[in-house]
Each structure stands twice: as structure tokens, then as C-alpha cells.
Short mmCIF file of C-alpha atoms in Angstrom, two decimals:
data_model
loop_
_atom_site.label_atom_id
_atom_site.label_comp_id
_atom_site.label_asym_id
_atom_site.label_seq_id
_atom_site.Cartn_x
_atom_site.Cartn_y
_atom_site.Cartn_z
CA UNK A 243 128.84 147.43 89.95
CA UNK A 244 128.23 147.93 93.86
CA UNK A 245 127.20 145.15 95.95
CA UNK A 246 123.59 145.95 95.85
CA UNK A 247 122.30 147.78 92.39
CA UNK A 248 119.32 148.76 94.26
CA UNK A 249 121.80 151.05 96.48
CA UNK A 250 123.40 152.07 93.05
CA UNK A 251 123.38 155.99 92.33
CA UNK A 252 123.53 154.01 88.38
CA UNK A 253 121.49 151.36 88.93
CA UNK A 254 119.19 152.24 90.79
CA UNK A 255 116.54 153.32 88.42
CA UNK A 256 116.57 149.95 86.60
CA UNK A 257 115.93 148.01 89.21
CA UNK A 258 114.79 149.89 91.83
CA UNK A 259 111.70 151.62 93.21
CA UNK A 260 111.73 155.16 94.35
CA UNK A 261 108.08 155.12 96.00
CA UNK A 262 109.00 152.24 98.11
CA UNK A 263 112.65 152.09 98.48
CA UNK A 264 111.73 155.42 100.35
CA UNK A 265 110.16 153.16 103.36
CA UNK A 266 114.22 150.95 103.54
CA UNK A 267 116.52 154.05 103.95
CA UNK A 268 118.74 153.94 107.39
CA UNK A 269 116.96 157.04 108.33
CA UNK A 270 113.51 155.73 107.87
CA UNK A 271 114.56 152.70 109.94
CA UNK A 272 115.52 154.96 112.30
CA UNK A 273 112.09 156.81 112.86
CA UNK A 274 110.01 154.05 112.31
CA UNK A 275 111.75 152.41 115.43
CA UNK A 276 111.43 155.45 117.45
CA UNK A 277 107.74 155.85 116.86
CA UNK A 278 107.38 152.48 118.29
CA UNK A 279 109.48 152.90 121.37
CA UNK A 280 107.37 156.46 121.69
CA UNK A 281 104.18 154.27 121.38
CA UNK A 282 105.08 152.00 123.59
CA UNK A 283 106.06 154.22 126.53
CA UNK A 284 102.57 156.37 126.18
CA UNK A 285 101.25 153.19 126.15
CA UNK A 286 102.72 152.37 129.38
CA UNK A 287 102.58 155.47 130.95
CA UNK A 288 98.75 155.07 130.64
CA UNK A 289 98.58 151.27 131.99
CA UNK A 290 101.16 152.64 135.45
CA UNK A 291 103.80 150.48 133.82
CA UNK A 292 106.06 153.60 133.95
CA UNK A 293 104.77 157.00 135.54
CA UNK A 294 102.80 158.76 132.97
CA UNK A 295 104.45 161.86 132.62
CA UNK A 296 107.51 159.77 131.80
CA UNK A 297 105.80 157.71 129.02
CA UNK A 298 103.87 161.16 127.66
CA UNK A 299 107.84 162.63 127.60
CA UNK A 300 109.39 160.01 125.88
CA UNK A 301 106.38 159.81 123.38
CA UNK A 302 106.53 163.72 122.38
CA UNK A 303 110.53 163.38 122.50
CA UNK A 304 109.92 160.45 119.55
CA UNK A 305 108.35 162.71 117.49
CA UNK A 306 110.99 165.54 118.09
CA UNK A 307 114.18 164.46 118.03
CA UNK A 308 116.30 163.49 115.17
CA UNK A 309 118.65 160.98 115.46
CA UNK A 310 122.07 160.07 113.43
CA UNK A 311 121.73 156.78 111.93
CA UNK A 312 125.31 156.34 111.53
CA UNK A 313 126.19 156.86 115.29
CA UNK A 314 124.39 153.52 115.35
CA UNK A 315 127.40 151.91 113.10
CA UNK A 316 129.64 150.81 115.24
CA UNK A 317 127.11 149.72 118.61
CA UNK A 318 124.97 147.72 115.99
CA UNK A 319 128.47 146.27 114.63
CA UNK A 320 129.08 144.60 117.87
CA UNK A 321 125.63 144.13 119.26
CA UNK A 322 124.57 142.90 116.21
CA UNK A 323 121.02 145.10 116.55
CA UNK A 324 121.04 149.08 116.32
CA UNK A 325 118.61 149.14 119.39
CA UNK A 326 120.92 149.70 122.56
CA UNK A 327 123.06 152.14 120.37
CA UNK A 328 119.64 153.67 119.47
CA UNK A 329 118.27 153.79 123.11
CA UNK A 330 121.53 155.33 124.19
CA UNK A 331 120.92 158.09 121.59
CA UNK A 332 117.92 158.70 122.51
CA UNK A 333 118.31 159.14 126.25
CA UNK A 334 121.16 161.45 125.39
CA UNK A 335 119.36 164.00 123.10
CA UNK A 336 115.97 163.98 125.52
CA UNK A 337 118.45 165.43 128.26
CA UNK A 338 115.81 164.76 130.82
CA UNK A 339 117.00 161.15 132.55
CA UNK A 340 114.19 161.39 134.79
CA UNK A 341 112.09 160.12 132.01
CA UNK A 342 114.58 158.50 129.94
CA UNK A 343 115.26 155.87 132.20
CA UNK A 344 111.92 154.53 131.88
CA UNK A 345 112.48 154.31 127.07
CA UNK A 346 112.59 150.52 125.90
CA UNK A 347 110.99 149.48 129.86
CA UNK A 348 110.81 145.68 129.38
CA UNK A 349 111.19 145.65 125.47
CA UNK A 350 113.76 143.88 123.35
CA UNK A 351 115.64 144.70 120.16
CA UNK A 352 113.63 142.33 118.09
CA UNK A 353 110.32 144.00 119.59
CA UNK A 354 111.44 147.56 117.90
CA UNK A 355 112.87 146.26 114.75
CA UNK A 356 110.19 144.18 113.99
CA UNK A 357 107.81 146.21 114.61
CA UNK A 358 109.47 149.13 112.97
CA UNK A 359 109.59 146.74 110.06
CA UNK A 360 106.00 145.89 110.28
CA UNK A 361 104.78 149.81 109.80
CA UNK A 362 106.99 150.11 106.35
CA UNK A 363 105.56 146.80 105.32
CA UNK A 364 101.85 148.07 105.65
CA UNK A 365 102.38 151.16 103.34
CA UNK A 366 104.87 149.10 100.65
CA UNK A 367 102.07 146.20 100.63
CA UNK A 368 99.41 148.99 100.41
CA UNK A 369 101.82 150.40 96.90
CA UNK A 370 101.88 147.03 96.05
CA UNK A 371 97.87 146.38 96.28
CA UNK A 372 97.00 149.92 94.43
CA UNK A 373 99.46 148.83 91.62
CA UNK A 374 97.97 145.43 91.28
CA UNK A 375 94.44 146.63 90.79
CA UNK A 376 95.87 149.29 88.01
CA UNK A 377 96.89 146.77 86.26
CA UNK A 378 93.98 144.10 86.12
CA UNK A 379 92.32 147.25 85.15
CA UNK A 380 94.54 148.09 82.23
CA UNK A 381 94.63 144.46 81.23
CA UNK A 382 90.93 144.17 81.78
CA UNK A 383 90.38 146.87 79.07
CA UNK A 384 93.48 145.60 76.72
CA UNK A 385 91.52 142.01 77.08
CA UNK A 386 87.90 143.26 76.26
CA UNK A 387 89.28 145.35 73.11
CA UNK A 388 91.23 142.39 71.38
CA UNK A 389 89.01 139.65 72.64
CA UNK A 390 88.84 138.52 69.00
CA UNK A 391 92.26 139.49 67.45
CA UNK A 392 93.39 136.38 66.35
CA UNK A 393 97.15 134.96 66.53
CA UNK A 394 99.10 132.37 66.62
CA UNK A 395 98.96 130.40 69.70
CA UNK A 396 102.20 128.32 70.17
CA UNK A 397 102.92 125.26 72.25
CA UNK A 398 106.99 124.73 72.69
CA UNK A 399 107.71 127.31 71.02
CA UNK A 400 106.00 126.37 68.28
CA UNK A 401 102.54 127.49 66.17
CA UNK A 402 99.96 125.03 67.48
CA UNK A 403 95.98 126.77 67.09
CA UNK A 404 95.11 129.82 66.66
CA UNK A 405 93.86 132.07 69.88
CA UNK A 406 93.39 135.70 70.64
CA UNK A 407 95.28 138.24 71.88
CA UNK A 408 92.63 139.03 74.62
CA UNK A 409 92.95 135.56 75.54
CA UNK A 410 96.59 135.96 75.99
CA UNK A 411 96.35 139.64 78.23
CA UNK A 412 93.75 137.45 80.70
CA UNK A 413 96.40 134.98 81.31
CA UNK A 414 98.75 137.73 82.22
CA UNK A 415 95.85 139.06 83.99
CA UNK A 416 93.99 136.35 85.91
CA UNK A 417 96.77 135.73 88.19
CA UNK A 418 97.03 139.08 89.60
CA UNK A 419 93.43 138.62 90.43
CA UNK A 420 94.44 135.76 92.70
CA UNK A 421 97.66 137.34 94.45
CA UNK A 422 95.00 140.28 94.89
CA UNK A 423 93.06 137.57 96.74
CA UNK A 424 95.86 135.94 98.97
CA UNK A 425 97.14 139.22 99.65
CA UNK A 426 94.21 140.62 102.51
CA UNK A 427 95.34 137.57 104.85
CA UNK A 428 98.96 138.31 104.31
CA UNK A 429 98.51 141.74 105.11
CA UNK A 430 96.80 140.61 108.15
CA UNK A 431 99.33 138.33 109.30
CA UNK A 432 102.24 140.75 108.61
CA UNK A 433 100.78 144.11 110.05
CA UNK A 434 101.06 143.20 113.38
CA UNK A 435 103.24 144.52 116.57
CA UNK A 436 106.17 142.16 118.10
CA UNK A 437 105.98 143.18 122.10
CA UNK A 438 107.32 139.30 123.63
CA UNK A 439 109.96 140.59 125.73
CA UNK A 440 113.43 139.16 126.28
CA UNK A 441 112.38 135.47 125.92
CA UNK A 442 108.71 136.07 124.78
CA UNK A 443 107.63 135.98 128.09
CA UNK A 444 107.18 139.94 129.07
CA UNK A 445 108.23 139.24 132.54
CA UNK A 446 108.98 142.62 133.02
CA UNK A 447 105.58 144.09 132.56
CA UNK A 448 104.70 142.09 135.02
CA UNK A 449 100.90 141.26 134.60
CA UNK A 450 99.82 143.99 132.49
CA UNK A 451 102.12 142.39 129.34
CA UNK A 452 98.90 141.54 127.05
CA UNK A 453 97.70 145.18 128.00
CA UNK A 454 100.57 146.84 126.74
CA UNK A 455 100.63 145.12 123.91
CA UNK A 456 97.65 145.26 122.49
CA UNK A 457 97.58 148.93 123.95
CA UNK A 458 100.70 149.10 121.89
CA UNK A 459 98.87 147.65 118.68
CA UNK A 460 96.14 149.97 119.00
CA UNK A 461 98.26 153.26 119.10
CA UNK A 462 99.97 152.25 116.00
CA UNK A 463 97.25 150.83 114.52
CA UNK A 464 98.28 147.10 113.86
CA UNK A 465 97.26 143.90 114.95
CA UNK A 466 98.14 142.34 118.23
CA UNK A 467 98.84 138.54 117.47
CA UNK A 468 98.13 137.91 120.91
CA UNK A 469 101.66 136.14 121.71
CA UNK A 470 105.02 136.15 121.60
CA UNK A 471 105.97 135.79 117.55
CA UNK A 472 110.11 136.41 117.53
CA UNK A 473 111.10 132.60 116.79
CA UNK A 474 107.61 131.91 114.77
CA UNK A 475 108.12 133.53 111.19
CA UNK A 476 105.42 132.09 109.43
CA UNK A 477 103.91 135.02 108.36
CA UNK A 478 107.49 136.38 106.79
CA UNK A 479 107.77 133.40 105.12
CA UNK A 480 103.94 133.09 103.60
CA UNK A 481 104.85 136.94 102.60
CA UNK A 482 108.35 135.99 100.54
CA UNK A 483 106.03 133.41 98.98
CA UNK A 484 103.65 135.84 98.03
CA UNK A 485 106.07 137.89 96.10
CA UNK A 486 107.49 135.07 94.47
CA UNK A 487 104.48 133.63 93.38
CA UNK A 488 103.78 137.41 92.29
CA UNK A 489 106.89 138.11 90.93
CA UNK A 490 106.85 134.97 88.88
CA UNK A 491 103.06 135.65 87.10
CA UNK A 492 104.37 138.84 85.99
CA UNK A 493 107.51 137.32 84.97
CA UNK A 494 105.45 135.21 82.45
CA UNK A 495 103.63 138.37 81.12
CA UNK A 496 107.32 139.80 80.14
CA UNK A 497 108.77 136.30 79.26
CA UNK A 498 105.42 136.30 76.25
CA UNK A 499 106.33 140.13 75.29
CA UNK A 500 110.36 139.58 74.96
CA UNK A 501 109.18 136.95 72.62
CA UNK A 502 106.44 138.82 70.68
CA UNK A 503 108.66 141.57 70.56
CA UNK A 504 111.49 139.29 68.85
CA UNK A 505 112.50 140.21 65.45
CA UNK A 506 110.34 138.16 62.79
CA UNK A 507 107.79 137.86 65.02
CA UNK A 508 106.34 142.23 65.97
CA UNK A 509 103.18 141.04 67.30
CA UNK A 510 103.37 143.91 69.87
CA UNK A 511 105.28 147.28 69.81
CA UNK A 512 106.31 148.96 73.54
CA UNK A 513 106.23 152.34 74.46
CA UNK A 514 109.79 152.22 76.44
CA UNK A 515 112.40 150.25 74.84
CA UNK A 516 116.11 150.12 75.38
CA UNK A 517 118.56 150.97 72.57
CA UNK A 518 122.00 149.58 71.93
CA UNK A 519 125.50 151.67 72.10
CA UNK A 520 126.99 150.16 68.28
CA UNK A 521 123.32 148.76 66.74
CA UNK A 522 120.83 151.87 65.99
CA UNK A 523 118.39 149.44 64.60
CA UNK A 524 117.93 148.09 68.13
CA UNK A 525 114.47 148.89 70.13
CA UNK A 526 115.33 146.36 72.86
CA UNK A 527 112.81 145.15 75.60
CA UNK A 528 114.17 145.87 78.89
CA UNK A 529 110.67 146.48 80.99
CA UNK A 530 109.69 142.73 80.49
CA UNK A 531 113.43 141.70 80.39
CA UNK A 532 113.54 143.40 84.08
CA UNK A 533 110.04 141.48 84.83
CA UNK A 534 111.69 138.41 84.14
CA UNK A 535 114.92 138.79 85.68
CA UNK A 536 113.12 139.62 88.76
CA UNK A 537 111.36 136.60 89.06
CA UNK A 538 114.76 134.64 89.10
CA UNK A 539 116.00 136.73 91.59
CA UNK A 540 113.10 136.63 94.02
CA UNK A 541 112.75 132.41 93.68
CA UNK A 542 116.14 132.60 94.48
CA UNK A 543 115.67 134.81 97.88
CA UNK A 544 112.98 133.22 98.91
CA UNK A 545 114.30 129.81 99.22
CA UNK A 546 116.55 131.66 102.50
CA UNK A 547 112.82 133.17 103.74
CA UNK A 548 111.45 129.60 103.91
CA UNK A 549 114.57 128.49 105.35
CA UNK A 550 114.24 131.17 108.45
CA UNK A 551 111.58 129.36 109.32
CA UNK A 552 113.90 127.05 111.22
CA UNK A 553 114.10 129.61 114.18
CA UNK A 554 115.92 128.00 116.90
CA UNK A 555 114.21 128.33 120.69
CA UNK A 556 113.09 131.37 121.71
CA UNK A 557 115.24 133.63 119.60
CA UNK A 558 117.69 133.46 116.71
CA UNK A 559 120.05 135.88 115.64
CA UNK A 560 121.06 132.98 112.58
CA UNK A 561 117.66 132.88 110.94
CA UNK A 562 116.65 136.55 111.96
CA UNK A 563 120.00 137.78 110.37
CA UNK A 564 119.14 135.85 106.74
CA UNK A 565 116.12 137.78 106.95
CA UNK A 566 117.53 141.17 106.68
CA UNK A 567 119.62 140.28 104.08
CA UNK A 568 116.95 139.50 102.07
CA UNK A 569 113.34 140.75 102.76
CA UNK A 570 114.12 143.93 101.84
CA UNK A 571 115.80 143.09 98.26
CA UNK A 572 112.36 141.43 97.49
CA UNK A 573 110.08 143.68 98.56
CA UNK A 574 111.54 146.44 96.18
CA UNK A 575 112.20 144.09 93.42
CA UNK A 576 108.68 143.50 93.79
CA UNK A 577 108.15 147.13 94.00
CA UNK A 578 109.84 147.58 90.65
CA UNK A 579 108.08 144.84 89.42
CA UNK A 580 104.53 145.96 89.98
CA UNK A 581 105.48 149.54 88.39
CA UNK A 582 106.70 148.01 85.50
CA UNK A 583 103.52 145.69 84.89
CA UNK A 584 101.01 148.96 85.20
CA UNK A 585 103.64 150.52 82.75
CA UNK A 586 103.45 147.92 80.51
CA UNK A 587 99.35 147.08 81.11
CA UNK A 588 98.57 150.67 79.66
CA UNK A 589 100.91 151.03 77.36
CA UNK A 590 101.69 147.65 75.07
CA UNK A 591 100.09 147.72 71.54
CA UNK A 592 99.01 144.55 69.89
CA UNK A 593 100.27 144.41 66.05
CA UNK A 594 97.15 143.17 64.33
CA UNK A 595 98.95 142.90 60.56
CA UNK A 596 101.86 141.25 62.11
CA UNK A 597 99.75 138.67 63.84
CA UNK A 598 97.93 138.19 60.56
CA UNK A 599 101.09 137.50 58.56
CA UNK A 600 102.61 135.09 61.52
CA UNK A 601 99.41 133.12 60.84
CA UNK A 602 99.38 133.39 57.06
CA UNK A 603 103.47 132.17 57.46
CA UNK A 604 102.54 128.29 58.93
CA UNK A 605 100.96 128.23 55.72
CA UNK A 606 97.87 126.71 56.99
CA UNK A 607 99.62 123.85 59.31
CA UNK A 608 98.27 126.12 62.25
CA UNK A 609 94.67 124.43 60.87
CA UNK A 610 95.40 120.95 61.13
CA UNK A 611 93.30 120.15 64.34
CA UNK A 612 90.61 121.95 62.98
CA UNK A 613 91.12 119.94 59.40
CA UNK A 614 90.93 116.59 61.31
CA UNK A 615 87.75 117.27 63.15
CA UNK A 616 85.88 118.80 60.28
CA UNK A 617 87.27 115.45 58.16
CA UNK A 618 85.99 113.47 61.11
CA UNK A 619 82.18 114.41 60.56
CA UNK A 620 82.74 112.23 57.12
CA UNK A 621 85.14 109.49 58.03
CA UNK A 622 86.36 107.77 61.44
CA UNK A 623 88.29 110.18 63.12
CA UNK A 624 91.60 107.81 62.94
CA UNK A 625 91.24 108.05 59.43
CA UNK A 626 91.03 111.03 59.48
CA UNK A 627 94.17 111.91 61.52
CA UNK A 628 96.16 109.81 59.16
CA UNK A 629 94.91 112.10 56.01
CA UNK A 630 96.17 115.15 58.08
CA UNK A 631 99.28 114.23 59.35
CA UNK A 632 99.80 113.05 55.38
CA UNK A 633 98.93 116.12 54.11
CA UNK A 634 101.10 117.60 56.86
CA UNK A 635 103.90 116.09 55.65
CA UNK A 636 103.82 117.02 52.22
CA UNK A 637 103.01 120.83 52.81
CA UNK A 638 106.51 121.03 54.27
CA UNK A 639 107.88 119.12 51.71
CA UNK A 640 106.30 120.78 48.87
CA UNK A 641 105.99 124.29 50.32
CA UNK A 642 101.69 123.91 49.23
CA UNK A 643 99.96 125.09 51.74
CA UNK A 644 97.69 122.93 53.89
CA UNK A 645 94.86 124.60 52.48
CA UNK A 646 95.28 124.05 49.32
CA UNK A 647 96.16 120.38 49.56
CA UNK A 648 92.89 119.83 51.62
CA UNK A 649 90.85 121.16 48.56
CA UNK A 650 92.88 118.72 46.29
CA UNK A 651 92.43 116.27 48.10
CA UNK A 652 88.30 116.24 49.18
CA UNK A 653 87.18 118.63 46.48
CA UNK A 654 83.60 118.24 47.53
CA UNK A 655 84.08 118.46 50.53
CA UNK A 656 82.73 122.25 52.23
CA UNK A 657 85.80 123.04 54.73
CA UNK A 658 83.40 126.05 55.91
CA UNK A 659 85.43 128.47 58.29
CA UNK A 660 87.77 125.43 58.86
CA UNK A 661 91.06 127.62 57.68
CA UNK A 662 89.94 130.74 58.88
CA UNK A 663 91.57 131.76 62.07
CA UNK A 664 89.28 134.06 63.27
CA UNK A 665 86.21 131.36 63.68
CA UNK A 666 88.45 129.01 65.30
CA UNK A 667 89.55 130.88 68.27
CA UNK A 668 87.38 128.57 71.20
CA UNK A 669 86.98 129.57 74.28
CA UNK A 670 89.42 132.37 74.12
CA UNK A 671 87.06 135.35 73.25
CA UNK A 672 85.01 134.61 76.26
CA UNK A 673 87.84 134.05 78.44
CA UNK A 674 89.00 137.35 77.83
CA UNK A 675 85.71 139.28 78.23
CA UNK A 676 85.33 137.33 81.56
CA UNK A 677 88.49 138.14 83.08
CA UNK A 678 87.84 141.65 81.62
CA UNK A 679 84.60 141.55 84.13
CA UNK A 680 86.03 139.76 86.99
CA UNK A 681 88.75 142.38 87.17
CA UNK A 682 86.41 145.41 87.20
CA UNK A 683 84.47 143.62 89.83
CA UNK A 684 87.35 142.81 92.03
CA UNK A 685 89.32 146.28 91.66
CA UNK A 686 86.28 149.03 91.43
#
């Protein structure tokens, strides 16, 4: 297996994303930074920074010329940034060093890069945000169709009350609703330009620095932030977080469907399963298996994000380096993971006789909170608890259900809808119709 399975002409396709993994090629690097260097010297050129037919050459030169990422291998190897190896590409292929002179006037690497990193973030967090509001929607509708499909709810692993299986979708689904939420700031935050200058100061623009910058934000259409921001990586950070916390909700949606999907248990069926090379029989879940796996992998890479947040004086190559090893491997894990969700959204089936037959198996123990509050109404509830827990006890030794040792045991007493599953499902019906409605609302 290569170092990187995204990179992986195999592996790719499991865990990567095509749509956004598009945006974190070398070559799209590459013209992302050279937009922003062609930005900034129109920019210029307009402010008398740099003459103006320079900046207006460089600009339409951006836009024309194609440049070799890998002839930035070896001046990135030693630099440790692709920018002067990029700049001296550049200035090359324009073949007019009247106006070359003037590319990257008063800029810094991490001014480009980031940047250039900001403009692929805006269209993968814009993937990411259309996804997420595809699937509230499917969920919404899964919800508001099973609102009152009863099942087994379970507590440790084990049958507790019964609930709904709309109930279950919202709490797959309410989450998103709130990363939906928290994302708008993020995006804010993140979709800005970098222009600080060698030591954030922009010296070298002398006193039309704010100008070109938010000139510079303007032409590319992102924010200014209004100061220098290369040792202040807040807004990285709050964005790692983000796709954790994101990463981890949906990780709990495929955590409940590898389980419901275990043998004995059927309560769903998936449209895309995985099969096995010696077992035919086998219809494994990979799509939530990947959800969950994701998750771990994402915790795990953000605990370096939060860490770069220890950015030492004005710059640091230290902190700045962890983040490109691992931004990019969670934004396209979280790429794959919001495809897989809006896969799985529209396309997971609930198993209505299974779920009836997984309640039928606790042989009525899944009734025994509802037993001690309907005993309640006739004796003190202690009392009552005692009687249950009793009877409890003996349905497992005896194998009789808990039904029938009720009626034994108070044979004039009316249990009502007491053992039926269906009337004791709570809140959970209108939980799911509400989530059902909040989604629409937030997402049409």
C-alpha cells in the first residue's frame, strides 16, 4: 500500500474523493498560486505600486502560461516553499523582464500559498455545504416516513425501550443541521487572502499595503482580514475542528448501520455492500465501515491542526509544515465522507419485519419500564419495581415471557397498550417529524 491511499491508483476510490481531490493536485496548486500572484500585480499596477502595464502583463501572462509543477521539485526541496522556484518559472516563460521584474513585488511565499490554498478551500467547503444539505434532506424524508416504525432501542449494547426508526435517522440527522450552522463563520474566517509581507509588516508596499490587500481580496473575491494572519492560525484550526466534529456525527450514523446490518440483527438492508473473496454469503458494510474509519483518522489529524496553533513569532516553517501534511488528508476524507452519507441518506432501507422480530426476541423484557409505571398507578412505585425486576428474573430463567408472567401475576389488572411497542415509542415520533421540518427549513 503507498504512503498515502488517497494518492493510490487502488485505493483511491475507497477513500478518496474525485470532485474534491481535483482542487489538491500539484498542478492545481500550481494555478491557483499563479492566479494570485496575477491578482496581485493588476492589483498593484492599478494602486502605482508597480507601473501598470507591468501589473496588466503579468496578470494576462497568469492566465496564459502553463507551468511544470515538477521543475518546482528540487527549488521547493531546498527552499522548503515552491514559490521562488515558481517565480523563477514564471519570469522565464513571460520572456518579457521588463515586466517580470516587478511578479511577487513585496509578497512572500506564505502570502501565495496560503492564499492559493484559501481559493481551493472555498469551492471544497462549498462541495462540502451542498452535500450536507442533500443529506438532511434525504434523512428528513427517511425520518418523516418511519416516524412510527418501532424497534428496539438499546442502551450498551443492549435492548432497553422501544423507539422508532425515524427517531433514530434524526439523530443521524440533527447534527448535520448544526455543522450546517457553524459552517457560514468558518467559511468566513477561512476564505480570506494572506498579503503580510516578509514579517507581516508589508514594508515594501510602502503605505499603500492595506490597499493592495484588500484590492487583492476584492479581485479574487475573498475576505481581507485586515492584518497580517501567517503566525495566527486560528481559523485553520477552528476548520480541522469542524471536520472532526463533522466527521465524527457521521461516523455515528455508520457505527448504528454496521450494527443494524450485523447478522441476527437485518434491521436495515444497503444498496452498496462489499463482498468477500472465500465467503459468497457475505454482503459486507463498507460505506459506514469507511464513515467510521474516517472519523478515527480525522480525530487523529486534528490533534497536529490544534497543535499548529503554537506558531512561533512572526513566521514558522515548524507549525506551517504540520499543516500541509495534514489539512489536505482531512479535507478529502471529509470529502469522501460527506459523499458517502448522501449515498447512504437516499439509499438505506429500514427492515420493518426484522425490527418486529428483534422486539418479539427480548420476549417482552424490552417492556419492563413501561410494566413498572403502569403497576405504579396501583401500588407505590418501589413496590412496584421490586415485582418487575422479580418477574424479570424469572422470564430469563424460565424462558416465559414477561408478558405472560405479568398476566399471571395481576390477572385483573388491564395492562392496556403496556406490551405493545408501537404505543410506547415517547417522544420519538415527534422528534423525527421535527427534525424532518427543521431540515427542510434550513436546506430549501
Amino acid at each position: 500500500m503507498p504512503a498515502s491511499p488517497l494518492d493510490s491508483a487502488i485505493y483511491r476510490d475507497l477513500f478518496g474523493d474525485a470532485e474534491v481531490a481535483r482542487l489538491f493536485t500539484d498542478s492545481a496548486e500550481v494555478r491557483a498560486m499563479m492566479l494570485v500572484e496575477g491578482a496581485l500585480a493588476k492589483v498593484q499596477g492599478k494602486l502605482g505600486v508597480i507601473p501598470e502595464l507591468s501589473g496588466t502583463a503579468i496578470h494576462r501572462a497568469s492566465l496564459e502560461l502553463q507551468l511544470d509543477p515538477e521543475a518546482l521539485t528540487e527549488g521547493a526541496g531546498k527552499s522548503g516553499v515552491p514559490i521562488p522556484a515558481l517565480v523563477a518559472q514564471f519570469r522565464d516563460l513571460m520572456q518579457a523582464p521588463e515586466h517580470a521584474q516587478y511578479l511577487h513585488w513585496g509578497a512572500t511565499s506564505q502570502d501565495i500559498i496560503d492564499t492559493a490554498l484559501a481559493l481551493r478551500l472555498r469551492q471544497s467547503l462549498s462541495i462540502f455545504d451542498a452535500r450536507l444539505r442533500e443529506t438532511a434532506r434525504a434523512l428528513a424524508d427517511l425520518a418523516e416516513a418511519h416516524a412510527r416504525l418501532a424497534m428496539v432501542g438499546r442502551t450498551f449494547g443492549q435492548a432497553a425501550v422501544p423507539t422508532s426508526f425515524g427517531a433514530m435517522v434524526a439523530a443521524w440527522g440533527q447534527p448535520i443541521l448544526r455543522h450546517l450552522t457553524r459552517l457560514q463563520p468558518i467559511r468566513d474566517d477561512i476564505q480570506t487572502v494572506s498579503l503580510s509581507g516578509a514579517a507581516g509588516t508589508l514594508s515594501a508596499m510602502g503605505n499603500e499595503g492595506s490597499s493592495v490587500r484588500a484590492g487583492l481580496a476584492e479581485a479574487l473575491g475573498l475576505g481581507d482580514p485586515g492584518a497580517s494572519r501567517h503566525a495566527t492560525r486560528d481559523a485553520m484550526a477552528a476548520l480541522a475542528a469542524w471536520m472532526t466534529g463533522l466527521s465524527g456525527s457521521l461516523g455515528k450514523m455508520g457505527v448504528d448501520l454496521v450494527a443494524m446490518t450485523q447478522s441476527g440483527i437485518d434491521e436495515v438492508a444497503l444498496a452498496t455492500t462489499g463482498g468477500s473473496s472465500t465467503m459468497p454469503q457475505k454482503s459486507n458494510p463498507v460505506l459506514p465501515s469507511l464513515l467510521v474509519a474516517i472519523a478515527t483518522q480525522n480525530a487523529a489529524l486534528n490533534s497536529v491542526m490544534q497543535q499548529s496553533l503554537v506558531h512561533r513569532q512572526q513566521r514558522d516553517g515548524t507549525a506551517w509544515f504540520a499543516e500541509w501534511l495534514s489539512l489536505p488528508q482531512m479535507v478529502l476524507l471529509t470529502a469522501r465522507s460527506t459523499a458517502i452519507a448522501r449515498e447512504l441518506a437516499r439509499s438505506v432501507a429500514p427492515n420493518p419485519a426484522a425490527m418486529s422480530r428483534n422486539i418479539a426476541a427480548t420476549n417482552g423484557l424490552m417492556f419492563a419500564e413501561a410494566l413498572t409505571f403502569t403497576l405504579a398507578k396501583s401500588m407505590p412505585r418501589p413496590k412496584a419495581e421490586a415485582a418487575v425486576k422479580q418477574s424479570c428474573a424469572q422470564s430469563v430463567q424460565s424462558g416465559k415471557s414477561l408478558t405472560s408472567l405479568a398476566k399471571e401475576e395481576f390477572p385483573s389488572l388491564d395492562f392496556g397498550t403496556t406490551f405493545d411497542a408501537s404505543a410506547q415509542l415517547g417522544q420519538a415520533p415527534s422528534e423525527a417529524l421535527a427534525f424532518a421540518k427543521a431540515a427542510r427549513t434550513l436546506t430549501n
